[in-house]
XYZ file of C-alpha atoms in Angstrom:
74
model
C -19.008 -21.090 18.010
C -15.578 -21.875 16.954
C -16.286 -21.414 13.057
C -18.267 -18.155 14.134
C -14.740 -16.560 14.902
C -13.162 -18.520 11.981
C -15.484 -16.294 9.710
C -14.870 -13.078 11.478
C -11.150 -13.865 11.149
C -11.637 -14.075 7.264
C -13.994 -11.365 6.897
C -11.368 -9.152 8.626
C -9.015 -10.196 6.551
C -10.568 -9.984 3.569
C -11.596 -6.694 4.707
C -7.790 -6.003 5.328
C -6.733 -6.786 1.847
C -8.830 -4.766 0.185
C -8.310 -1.639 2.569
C -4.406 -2.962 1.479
C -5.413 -2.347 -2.399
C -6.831 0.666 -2.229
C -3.861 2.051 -0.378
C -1.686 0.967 -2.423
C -3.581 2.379 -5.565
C -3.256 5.852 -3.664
C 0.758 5.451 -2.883
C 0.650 4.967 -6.973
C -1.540 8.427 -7.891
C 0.694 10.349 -5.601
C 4.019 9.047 -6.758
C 2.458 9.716 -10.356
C 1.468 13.375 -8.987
C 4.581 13.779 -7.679
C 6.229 13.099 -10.767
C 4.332 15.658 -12.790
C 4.452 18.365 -10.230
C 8.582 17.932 -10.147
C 8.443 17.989 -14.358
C 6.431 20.987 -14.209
C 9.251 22.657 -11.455
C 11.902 20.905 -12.389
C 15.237 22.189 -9.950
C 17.958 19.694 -8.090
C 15.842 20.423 -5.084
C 12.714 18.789 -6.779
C 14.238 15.730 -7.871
C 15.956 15.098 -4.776
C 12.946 15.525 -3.024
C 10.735 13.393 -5.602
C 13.589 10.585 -4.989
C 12.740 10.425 -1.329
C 9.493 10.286 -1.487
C 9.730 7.675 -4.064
C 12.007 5.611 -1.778
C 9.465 5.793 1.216
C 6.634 5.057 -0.434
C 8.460 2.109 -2.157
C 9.204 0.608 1.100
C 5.706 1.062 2.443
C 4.380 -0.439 -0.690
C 6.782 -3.045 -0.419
C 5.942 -3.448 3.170
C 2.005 -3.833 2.629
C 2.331 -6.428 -0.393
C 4.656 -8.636 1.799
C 1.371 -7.634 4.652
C -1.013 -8.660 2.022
C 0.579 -12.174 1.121
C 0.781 -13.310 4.805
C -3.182 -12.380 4.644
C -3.726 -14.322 1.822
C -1.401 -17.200 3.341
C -3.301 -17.363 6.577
């Protein structure tokens, strides 16, 4: 019974990290899209804005890798 839930725990986990990847993927394609969109319109406004969003989604991407390790760890 005991290694039942030892299994469940890695499945989840493994499940966890790659729900982790694919998220992170995405937080790429939209910093990419975001990049193009701001070339295409490019004002102060725009690159401000493109900054900040690049700063969040930094953090959160930094934030799910560091996530993703202590899965790995464990």
């Amino acid at each position: 019974m005991h290694r039942d839930a030892h299994d469940r725990h890695h499945q989840l986990n493994h499940g966890r990290l790659a729900l982790g990847r694919h998220i992170l993927a995405g937080l790429e394609v939209l910093i990419v899209a975001d990049l193009i969109r701001t070339i295409l319109h490019l004002s102060l406004a725009n690159i401000l804005l493109l900054g900040a969003i690049v700063v969040i989604r930094s953090f959160i991407s930094f934030a799910m890798e560091y996530e993703m390790k202590a899965l790995k760890n464990d």
